[in-house]
PDB file of C-alpha atoms and ligand atoms in Angstrom:
ATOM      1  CA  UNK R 132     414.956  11.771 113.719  1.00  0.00           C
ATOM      2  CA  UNK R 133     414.464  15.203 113.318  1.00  0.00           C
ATOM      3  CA  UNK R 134     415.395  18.095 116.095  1.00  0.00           C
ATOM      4  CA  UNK R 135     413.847  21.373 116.821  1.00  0.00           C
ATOM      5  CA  UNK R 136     416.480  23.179 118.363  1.00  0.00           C
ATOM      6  CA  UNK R 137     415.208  26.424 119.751  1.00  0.00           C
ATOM      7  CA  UNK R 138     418.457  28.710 120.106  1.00  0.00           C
ATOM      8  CA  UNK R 139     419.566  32.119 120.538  1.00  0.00           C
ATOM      9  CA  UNK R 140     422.288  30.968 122.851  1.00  0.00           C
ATOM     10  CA  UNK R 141     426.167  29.701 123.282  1.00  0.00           C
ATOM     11  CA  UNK R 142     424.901  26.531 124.109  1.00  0.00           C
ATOM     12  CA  UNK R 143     422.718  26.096 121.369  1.00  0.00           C
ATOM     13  CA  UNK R 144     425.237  26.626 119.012  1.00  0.00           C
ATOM     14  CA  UNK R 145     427.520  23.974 120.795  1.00  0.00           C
ATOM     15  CA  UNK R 146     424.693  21.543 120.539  1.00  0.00           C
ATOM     16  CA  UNK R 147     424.091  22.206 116.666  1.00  0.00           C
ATOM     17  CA  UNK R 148     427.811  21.550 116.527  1.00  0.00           C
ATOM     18  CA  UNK R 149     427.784  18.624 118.351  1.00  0.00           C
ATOM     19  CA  UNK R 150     424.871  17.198 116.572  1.00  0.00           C
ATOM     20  CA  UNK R 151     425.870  18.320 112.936  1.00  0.00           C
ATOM     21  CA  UNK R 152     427.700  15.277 111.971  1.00  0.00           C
ATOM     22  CA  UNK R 153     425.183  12.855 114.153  1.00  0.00           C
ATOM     23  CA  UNK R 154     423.827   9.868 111.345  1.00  0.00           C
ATOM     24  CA  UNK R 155     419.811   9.495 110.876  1.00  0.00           C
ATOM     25  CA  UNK R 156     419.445  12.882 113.032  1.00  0.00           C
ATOM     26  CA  UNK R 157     418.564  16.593 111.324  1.00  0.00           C
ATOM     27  CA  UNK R 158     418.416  19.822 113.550  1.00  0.00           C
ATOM     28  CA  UNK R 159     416.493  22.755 112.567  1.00  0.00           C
ATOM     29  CA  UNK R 160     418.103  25.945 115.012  1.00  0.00           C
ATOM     30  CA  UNK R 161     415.419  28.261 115.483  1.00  0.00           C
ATOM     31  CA  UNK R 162     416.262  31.749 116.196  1.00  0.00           C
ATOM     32  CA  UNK R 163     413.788  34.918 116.529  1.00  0.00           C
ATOM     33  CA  UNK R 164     415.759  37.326 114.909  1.00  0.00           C
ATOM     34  CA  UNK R 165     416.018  39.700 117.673  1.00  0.00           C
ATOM     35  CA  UNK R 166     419.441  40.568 116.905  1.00  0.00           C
ATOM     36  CA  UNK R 167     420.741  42.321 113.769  1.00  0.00           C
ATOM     37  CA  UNK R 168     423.585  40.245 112.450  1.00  0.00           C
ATOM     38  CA  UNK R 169     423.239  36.832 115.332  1.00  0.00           C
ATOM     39  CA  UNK R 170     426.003  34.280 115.407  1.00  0.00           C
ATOM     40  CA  UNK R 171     424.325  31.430 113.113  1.00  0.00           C
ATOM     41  CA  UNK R 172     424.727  27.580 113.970  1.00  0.00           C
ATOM     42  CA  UNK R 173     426.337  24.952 112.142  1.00  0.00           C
ATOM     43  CA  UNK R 174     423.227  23.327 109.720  1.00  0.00           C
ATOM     44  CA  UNK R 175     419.969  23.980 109.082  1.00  0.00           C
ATOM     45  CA  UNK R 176     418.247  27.486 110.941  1.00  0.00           C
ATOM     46  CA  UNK R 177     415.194  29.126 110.667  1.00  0.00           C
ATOM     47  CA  UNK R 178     414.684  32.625 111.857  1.00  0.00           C
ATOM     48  CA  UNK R 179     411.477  34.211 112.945  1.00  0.00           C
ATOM     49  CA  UNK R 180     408.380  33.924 115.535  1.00  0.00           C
ATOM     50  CA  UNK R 181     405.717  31.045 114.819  1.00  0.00           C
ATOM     51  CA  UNK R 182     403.054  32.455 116.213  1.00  0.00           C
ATOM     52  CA  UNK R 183     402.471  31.399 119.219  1.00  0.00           C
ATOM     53  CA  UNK R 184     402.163  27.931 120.722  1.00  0.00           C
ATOM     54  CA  UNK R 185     399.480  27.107 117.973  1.00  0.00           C
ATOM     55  CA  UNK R 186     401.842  28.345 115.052  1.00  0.00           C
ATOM     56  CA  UNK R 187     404.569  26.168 116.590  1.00  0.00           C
ATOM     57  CA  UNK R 188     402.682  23.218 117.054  1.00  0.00           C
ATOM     58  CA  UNK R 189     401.468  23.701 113.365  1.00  0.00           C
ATOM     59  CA  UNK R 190     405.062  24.064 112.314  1.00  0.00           C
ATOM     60  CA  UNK R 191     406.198  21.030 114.063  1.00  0.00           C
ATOM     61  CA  UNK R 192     403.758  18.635 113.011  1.00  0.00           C
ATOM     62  CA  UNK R 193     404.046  20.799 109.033  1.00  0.00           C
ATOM     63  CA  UNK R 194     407.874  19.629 109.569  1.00  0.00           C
ATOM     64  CA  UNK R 195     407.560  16.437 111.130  1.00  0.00           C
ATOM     65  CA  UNK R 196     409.494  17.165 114.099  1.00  0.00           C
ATOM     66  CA  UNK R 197     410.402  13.985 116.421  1.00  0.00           C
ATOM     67  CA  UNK R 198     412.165  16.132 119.077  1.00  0.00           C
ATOM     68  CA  UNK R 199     412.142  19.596 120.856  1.00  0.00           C
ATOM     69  CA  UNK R 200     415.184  20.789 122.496  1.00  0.00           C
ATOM     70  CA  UNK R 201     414.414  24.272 124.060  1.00  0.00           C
ATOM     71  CA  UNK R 202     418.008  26.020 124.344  1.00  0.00           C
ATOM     72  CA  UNK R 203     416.697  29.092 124.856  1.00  0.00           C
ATOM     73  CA  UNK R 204     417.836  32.276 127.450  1.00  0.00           C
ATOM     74  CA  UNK R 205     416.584  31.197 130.504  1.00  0.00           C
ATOM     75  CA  UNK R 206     415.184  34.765 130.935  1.00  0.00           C
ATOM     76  CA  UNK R 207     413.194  33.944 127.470  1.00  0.00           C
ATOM     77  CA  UNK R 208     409.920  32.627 129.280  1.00  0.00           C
ATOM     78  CA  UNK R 209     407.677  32.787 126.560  1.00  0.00           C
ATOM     79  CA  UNK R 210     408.892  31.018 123.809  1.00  0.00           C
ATOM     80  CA  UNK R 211     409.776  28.566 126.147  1.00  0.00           C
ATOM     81  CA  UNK R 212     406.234  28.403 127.594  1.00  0.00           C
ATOM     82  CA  UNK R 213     404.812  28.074 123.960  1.00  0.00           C
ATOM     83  CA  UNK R 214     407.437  25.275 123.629  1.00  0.00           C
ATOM     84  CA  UNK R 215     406.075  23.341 126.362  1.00  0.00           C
ATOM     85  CA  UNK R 216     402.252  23.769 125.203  1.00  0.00           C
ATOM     86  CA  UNK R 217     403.261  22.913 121.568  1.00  0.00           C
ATOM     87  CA  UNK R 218     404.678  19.899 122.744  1.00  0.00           C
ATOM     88  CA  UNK R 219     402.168  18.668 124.536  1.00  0.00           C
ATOM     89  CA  UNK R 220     399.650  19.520 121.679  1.00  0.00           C
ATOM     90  CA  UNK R 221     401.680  17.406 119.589  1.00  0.00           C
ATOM     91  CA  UNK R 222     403.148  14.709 121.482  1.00  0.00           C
ATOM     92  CA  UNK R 223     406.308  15.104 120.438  1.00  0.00           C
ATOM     93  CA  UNK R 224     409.246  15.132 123.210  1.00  0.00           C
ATOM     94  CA  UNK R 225     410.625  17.855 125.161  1.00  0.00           C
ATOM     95  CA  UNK R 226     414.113  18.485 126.555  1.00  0.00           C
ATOM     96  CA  UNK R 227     415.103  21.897 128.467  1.00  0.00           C
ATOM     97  CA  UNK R 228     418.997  22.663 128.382  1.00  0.00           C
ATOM     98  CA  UNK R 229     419.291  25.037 131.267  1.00  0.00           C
ATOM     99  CA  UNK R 230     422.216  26.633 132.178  1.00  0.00           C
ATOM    100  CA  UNK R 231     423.029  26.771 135.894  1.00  0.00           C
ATOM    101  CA  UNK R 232     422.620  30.160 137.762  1.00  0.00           C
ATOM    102  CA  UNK R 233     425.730  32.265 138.885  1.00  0.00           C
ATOM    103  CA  UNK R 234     425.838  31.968 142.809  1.00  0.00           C
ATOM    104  CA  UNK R 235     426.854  35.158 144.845  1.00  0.00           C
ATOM    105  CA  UNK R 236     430.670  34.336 147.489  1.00  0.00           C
ATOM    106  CA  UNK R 237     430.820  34.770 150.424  1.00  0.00           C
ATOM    107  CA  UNK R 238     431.952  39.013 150.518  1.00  0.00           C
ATOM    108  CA  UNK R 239     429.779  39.505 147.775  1.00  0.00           C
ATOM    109  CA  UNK R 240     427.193  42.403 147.881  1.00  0.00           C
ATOM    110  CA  UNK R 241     423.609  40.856 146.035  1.00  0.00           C
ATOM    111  CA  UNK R 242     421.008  42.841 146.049  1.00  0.00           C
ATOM    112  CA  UNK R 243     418.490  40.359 144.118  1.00  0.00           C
ATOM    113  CA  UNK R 244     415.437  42.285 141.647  1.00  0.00           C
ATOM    114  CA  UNK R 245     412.329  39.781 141.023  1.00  0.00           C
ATOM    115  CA  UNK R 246     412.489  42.264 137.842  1.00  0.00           C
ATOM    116  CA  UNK R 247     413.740  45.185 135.824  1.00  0.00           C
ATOM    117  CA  UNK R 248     411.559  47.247 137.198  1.00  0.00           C
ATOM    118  CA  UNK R 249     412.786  46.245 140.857  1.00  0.00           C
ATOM    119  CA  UNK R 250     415.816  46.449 139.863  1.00  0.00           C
ATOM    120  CA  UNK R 251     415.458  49.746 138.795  1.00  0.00           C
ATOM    121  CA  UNK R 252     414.217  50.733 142.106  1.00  0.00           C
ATOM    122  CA  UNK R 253     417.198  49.575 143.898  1.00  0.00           C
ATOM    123  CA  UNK R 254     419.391  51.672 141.296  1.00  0.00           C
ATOM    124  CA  UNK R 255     417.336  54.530 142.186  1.00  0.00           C
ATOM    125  CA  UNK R 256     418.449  54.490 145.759  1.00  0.00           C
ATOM    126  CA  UNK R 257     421.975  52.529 145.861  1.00  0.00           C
ATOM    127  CA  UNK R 258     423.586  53.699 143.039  1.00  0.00           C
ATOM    128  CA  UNK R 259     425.413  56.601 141.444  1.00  0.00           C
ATOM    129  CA  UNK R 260     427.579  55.191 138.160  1.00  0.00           C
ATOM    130  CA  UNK R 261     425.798  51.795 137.070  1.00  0.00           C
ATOM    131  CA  UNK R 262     426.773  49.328 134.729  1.00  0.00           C
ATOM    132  CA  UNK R 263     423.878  48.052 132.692  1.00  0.00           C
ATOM    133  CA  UNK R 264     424.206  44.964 131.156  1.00  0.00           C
ATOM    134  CA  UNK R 265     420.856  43.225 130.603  1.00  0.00           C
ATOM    135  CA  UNK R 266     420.558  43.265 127.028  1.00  0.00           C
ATOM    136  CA  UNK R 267     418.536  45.315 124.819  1.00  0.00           C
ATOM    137  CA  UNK R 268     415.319  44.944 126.005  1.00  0.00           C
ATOM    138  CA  UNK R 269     413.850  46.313 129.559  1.00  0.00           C
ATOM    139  CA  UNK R 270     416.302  49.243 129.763  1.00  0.00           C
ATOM    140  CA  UNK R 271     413.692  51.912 129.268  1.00  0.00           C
ATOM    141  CA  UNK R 272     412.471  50.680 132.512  1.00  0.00           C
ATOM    142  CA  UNK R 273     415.720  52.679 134.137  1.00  0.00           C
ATOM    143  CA  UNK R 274     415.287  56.214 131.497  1.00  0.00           C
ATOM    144  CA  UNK R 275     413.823  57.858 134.173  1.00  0.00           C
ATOM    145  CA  UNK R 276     416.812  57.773 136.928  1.00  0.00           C
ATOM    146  CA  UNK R 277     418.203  61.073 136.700  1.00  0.00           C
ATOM    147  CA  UNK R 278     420.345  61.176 139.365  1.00  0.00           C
ATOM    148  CA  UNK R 279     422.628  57.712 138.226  1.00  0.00           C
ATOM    149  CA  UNK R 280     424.894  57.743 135.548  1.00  0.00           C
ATOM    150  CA  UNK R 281     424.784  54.600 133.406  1.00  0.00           C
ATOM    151  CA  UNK R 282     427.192  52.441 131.198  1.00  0.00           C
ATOM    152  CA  UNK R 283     424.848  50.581 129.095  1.00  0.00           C
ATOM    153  CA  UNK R 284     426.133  47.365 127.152  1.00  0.00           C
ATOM    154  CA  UNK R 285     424.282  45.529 124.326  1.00  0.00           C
ATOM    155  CA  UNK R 286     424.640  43.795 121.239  1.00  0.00           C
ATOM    156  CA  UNK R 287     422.402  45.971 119.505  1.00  0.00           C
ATOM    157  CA  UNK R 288     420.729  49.442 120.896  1.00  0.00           C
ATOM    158  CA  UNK R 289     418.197  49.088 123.263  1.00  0.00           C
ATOM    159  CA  UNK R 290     414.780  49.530 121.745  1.00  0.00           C
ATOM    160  CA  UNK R 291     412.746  52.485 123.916  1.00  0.00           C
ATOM    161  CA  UNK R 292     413.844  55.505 125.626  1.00  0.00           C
ATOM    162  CA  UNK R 293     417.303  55.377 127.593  1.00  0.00           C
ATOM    163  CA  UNK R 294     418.159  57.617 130.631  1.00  0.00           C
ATOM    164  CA  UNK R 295     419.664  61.134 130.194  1.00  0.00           C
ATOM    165  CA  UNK R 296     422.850  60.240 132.005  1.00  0.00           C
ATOM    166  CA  UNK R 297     424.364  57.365 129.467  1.00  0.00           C
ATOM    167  CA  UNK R 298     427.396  56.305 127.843  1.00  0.00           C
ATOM    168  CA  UNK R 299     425.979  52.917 125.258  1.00  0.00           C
ATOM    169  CA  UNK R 300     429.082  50.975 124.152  1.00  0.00           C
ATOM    170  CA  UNK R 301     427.636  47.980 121.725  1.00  0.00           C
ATOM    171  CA  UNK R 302     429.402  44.793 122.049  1.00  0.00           C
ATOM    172  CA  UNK R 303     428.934  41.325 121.902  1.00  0.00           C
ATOM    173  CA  UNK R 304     430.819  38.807 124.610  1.00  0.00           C
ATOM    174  CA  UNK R 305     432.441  36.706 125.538  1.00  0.00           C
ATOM    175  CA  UNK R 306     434.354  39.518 127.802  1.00  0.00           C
ATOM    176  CA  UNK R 307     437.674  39.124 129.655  1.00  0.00           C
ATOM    177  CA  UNK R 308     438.033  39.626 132.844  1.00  0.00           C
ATOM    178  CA  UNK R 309     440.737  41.954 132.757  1.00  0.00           C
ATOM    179  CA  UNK R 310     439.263  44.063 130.181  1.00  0.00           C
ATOM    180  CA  UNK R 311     435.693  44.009 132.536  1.00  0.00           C
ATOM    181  CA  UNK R 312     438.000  45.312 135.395  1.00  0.00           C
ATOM    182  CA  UNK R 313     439.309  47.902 133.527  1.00  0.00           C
ATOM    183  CA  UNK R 314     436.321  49.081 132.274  1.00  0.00           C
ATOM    184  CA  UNK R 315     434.301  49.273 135.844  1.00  0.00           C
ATOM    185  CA  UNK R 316     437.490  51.269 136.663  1.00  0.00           C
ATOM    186  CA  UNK R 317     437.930  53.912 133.603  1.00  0.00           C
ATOM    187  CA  UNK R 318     434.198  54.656 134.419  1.00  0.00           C
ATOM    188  CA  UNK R 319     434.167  54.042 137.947  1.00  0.00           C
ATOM    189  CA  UNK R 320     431.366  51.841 138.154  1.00  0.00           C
ATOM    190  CA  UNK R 321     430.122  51.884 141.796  1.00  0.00           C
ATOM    191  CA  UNK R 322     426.593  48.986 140.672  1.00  0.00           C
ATOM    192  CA  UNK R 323     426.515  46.424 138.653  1.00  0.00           C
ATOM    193  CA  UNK R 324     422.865  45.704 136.818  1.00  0.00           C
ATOM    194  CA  UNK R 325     422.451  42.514 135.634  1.00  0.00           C
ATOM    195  CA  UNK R 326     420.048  39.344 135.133  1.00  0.00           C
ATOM    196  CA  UNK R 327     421.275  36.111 136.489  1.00  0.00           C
ATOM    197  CA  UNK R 328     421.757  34.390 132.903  1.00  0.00           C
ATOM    198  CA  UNK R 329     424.447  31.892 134.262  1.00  0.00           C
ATOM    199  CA  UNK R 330     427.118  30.438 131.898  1.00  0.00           C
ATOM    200  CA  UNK R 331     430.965  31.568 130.966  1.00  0.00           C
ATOM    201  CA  UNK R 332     429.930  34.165 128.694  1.00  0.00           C
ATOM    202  CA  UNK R 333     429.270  37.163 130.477  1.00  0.00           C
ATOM    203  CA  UNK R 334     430.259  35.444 133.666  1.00  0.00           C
ATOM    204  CA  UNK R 335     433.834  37.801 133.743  1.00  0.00           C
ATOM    205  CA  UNK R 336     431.570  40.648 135.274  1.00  0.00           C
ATOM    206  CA  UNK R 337     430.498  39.028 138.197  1.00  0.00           C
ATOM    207  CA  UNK R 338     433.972  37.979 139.123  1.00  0.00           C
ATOM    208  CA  UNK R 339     435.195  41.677 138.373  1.00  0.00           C
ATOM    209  CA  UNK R 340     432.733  43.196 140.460  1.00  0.00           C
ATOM    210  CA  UNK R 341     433.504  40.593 142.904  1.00  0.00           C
ATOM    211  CA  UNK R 342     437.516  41.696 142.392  1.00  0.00           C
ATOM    212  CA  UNK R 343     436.474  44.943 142.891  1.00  0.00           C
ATOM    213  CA  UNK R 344     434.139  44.999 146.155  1.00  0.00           C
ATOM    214  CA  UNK R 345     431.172  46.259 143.162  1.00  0.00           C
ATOM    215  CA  UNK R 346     427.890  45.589 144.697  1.00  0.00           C
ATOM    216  CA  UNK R 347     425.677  43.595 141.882  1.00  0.00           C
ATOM    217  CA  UNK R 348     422.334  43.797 141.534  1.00  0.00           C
ATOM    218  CA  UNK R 349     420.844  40.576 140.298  1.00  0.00           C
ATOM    219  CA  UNK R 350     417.768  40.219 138.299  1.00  0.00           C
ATOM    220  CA  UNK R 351     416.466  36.536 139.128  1.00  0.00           C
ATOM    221  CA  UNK R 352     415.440  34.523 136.421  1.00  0.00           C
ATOM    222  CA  UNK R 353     411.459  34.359 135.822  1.00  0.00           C
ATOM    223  CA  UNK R 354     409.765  31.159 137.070  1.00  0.00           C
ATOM    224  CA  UNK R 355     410.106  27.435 135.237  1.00  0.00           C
ATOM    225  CA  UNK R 356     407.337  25.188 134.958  1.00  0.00           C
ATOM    226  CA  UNK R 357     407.744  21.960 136.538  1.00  0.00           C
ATOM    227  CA  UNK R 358     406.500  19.740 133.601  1.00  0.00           C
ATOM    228  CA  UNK R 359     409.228  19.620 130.935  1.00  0.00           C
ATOM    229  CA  UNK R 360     412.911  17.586 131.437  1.00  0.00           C
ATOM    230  CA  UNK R 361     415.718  19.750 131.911  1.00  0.00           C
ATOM    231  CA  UNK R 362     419.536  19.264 131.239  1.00  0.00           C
ATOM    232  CA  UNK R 363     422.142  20.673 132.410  1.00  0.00           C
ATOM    233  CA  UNK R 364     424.715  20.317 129.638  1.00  0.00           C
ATOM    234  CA  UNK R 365     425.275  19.575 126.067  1.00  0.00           C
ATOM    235  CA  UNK R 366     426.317  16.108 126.683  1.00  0.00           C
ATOM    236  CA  UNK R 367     422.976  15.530 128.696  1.00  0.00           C
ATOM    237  CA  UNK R 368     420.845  16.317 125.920  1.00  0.00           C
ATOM    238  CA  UNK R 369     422.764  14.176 123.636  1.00  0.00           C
ATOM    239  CA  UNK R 370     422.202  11.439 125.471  1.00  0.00           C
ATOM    240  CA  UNK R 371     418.902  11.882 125.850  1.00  0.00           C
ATOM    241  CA  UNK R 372     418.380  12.043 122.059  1.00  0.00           C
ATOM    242  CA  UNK R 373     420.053   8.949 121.772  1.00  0.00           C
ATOM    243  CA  UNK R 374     417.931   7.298 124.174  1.00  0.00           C
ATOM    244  CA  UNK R 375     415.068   8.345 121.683  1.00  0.00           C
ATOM    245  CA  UNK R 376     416.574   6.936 119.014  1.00  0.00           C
TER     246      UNK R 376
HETATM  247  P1  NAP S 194     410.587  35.498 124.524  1.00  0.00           P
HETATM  248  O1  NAP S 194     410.114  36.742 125.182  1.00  0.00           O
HETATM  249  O2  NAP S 194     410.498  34.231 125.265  1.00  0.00           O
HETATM  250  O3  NAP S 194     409.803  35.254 123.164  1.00  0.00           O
HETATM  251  C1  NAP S 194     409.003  36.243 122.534  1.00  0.00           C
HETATM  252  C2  NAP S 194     408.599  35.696 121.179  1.00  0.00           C
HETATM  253  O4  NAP S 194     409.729  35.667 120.308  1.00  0.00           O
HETATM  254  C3  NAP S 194     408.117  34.253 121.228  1.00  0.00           C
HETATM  255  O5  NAP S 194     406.751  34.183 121.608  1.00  0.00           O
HETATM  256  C4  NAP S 194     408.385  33.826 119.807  1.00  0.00           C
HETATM  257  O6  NAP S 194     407.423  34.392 118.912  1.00  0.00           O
HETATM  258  C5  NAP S 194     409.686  34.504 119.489  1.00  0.00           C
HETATM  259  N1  NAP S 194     410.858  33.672 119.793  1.00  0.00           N
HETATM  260  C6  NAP S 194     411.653  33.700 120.890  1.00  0.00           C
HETATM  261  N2  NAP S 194     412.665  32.838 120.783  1.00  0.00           N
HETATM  262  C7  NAP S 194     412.514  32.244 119.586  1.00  0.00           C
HETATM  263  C8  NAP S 194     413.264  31.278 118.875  1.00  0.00           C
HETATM  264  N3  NAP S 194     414.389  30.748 119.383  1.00  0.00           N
HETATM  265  N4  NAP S 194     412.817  30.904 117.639  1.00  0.00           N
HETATM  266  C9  NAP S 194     411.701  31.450 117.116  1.00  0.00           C
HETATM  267  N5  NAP S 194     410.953  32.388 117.735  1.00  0.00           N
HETATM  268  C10 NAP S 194     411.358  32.779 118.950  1.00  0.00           C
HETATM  269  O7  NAP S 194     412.076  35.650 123.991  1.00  0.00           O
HETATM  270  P2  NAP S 194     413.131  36.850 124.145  1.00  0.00           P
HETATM  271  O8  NAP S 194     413.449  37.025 125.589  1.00  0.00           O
HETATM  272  O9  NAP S 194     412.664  38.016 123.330  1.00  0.00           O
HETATM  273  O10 NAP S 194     414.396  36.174 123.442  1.00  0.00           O
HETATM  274  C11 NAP S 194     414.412  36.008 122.049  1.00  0.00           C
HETATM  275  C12 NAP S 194     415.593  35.135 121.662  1.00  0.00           C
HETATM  276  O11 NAP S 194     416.800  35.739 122.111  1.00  0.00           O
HETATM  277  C13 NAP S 194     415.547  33.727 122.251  1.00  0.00           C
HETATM  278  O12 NAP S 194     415.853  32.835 121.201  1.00  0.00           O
HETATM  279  C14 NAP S 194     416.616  33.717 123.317  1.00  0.00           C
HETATM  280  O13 NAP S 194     417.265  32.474 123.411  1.00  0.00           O
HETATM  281  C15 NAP S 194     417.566  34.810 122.848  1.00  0.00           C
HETATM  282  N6  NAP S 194     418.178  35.565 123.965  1.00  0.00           N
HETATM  283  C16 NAP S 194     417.376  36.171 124.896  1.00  0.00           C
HETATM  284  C17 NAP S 194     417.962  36.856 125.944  1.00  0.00           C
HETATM  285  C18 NAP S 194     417.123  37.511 127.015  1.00  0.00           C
HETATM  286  O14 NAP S 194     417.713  38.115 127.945  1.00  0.00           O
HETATM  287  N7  NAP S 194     415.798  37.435 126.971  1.00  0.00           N
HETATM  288  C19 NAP S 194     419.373  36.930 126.029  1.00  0.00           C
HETATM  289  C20 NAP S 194     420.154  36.296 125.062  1.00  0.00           C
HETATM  290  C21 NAP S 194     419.545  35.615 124.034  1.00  0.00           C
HETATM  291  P3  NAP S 194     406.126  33.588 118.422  1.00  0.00           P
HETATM  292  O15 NAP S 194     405.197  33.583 119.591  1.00  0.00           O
HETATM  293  O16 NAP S 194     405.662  34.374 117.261  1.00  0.00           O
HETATM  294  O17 NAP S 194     406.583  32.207 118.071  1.00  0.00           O
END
């Protein structure tokens, strides 16, 4: 059996682990290269677009791929898309690992965003010190909010313009939640701008903020198609490979 594991995530790299010392089974972890020096899994990776839901398909039947796991962000719609096309084009079987969503308390402020650019909106009119943390991409959507001053965390600089008011501090989680406290403190962080990517990762914001009385807003996560399995966990999947077996 061989895997396509399409990564980029935490749990990806848990799954490659897991999977690594599996008999009769190879995984290929497929990153797109988005970030300058990315964590690598244990075995086999591949690094770079396919081009498209045709170049996948071509690459999975080219590699003889038996099974697709997408592991990908949940806000990463379109290579998950292609996954789902390819694998129908090629009918070769499709899991989904989806991480579950955070879920706002009860006391919590949420204002939810259907996107950036909503959410940007809401900044524009609710806050006055923000901090940004929804990767690099999409923050060019906020460069023109003069009034707010922003925190802005990434891995790796945001590509496009940034707003005038800006501190960037470049880090990679997973992030304490002390250390996320005192941070929304030293720069008295009134908002907190973020995308609802779910898992323990990143998740020590949400329970600062929530520590803090920090209203949050909340990008949701763009919409799923109905057609492919999802799992919820590592263990999931691995069962369901086995099942294939
Ligand atoms: P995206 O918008 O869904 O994908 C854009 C294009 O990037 C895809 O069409 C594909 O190019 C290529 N691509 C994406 N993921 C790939 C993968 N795992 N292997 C090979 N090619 C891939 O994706 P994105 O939001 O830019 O995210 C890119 C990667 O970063 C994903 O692997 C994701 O898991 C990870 N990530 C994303 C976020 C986020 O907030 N979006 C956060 C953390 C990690 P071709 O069409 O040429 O194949």
């Amino acid at each position: 059996m061989k895997v396509l594991l399409l990564g980029g995530t935490s749990e990806s790299r848990a799954l490659a682990d897991r999977l690594i010392d599996c008999e009769s089974l190879t995984v290929v972890t497929s990153l797109a290269g988005r970030v300058r020096d990315p964590l690598l899994p244990a075995g086999e990776f591949r690094i770079g677009g396919f081009g498209g839901a045709e170049g996948l398909a071509t690459w999975i039947r080219d590699t003889h791929i038996t099974a697709i796991v997408d592991a990908t962000h949940p806000f990463a719609a379109n290579i998950s898309r292609n996954a789902e096309i390819a694998a129908e084009a090629t009918h070769v079987p499709l899991v989904v690992l989806r991480r579950p969503q955070w879920a706002p308390e009860p006391g919590d402020t949420w204002l939810t965003a259907s996107s950036t650019a909503e959410a940007a909106a809401l900044v524009a009119t609710w806050a006055d010190r923000a901090l940004l943390t929804i990767g690099r991409q999409g923050v060019d959507e906020f460069a023109h909010l003069d009034q707010t001053w922003f925190l802005i965390r990434s891995i790796d600089p945001p590509s496009g313009s940034l707003p005038r008011n800006h501190k960037l501090f470049l880090e990679r989680g997973p992030f304490e939640l002390e250390s996320e406290i005192e941070t929304m403190r030293r720069f008295r962080i009134d908002t907190l701008v973020t995308k609802n990517s779910g898992g323990a990762m990143t998740s020590a914001k949400i329970v600062a903020a929530r520590a803090l009385g920090v209203p949050v807003i909340m990008i949701q996560r763009p919409p799923t198609s109905n057609g492919p399995l999802v799992a919820g966990s590592v263990d999931d999947v691995e069962l369901w490979l086995r099942s294939l077996r």
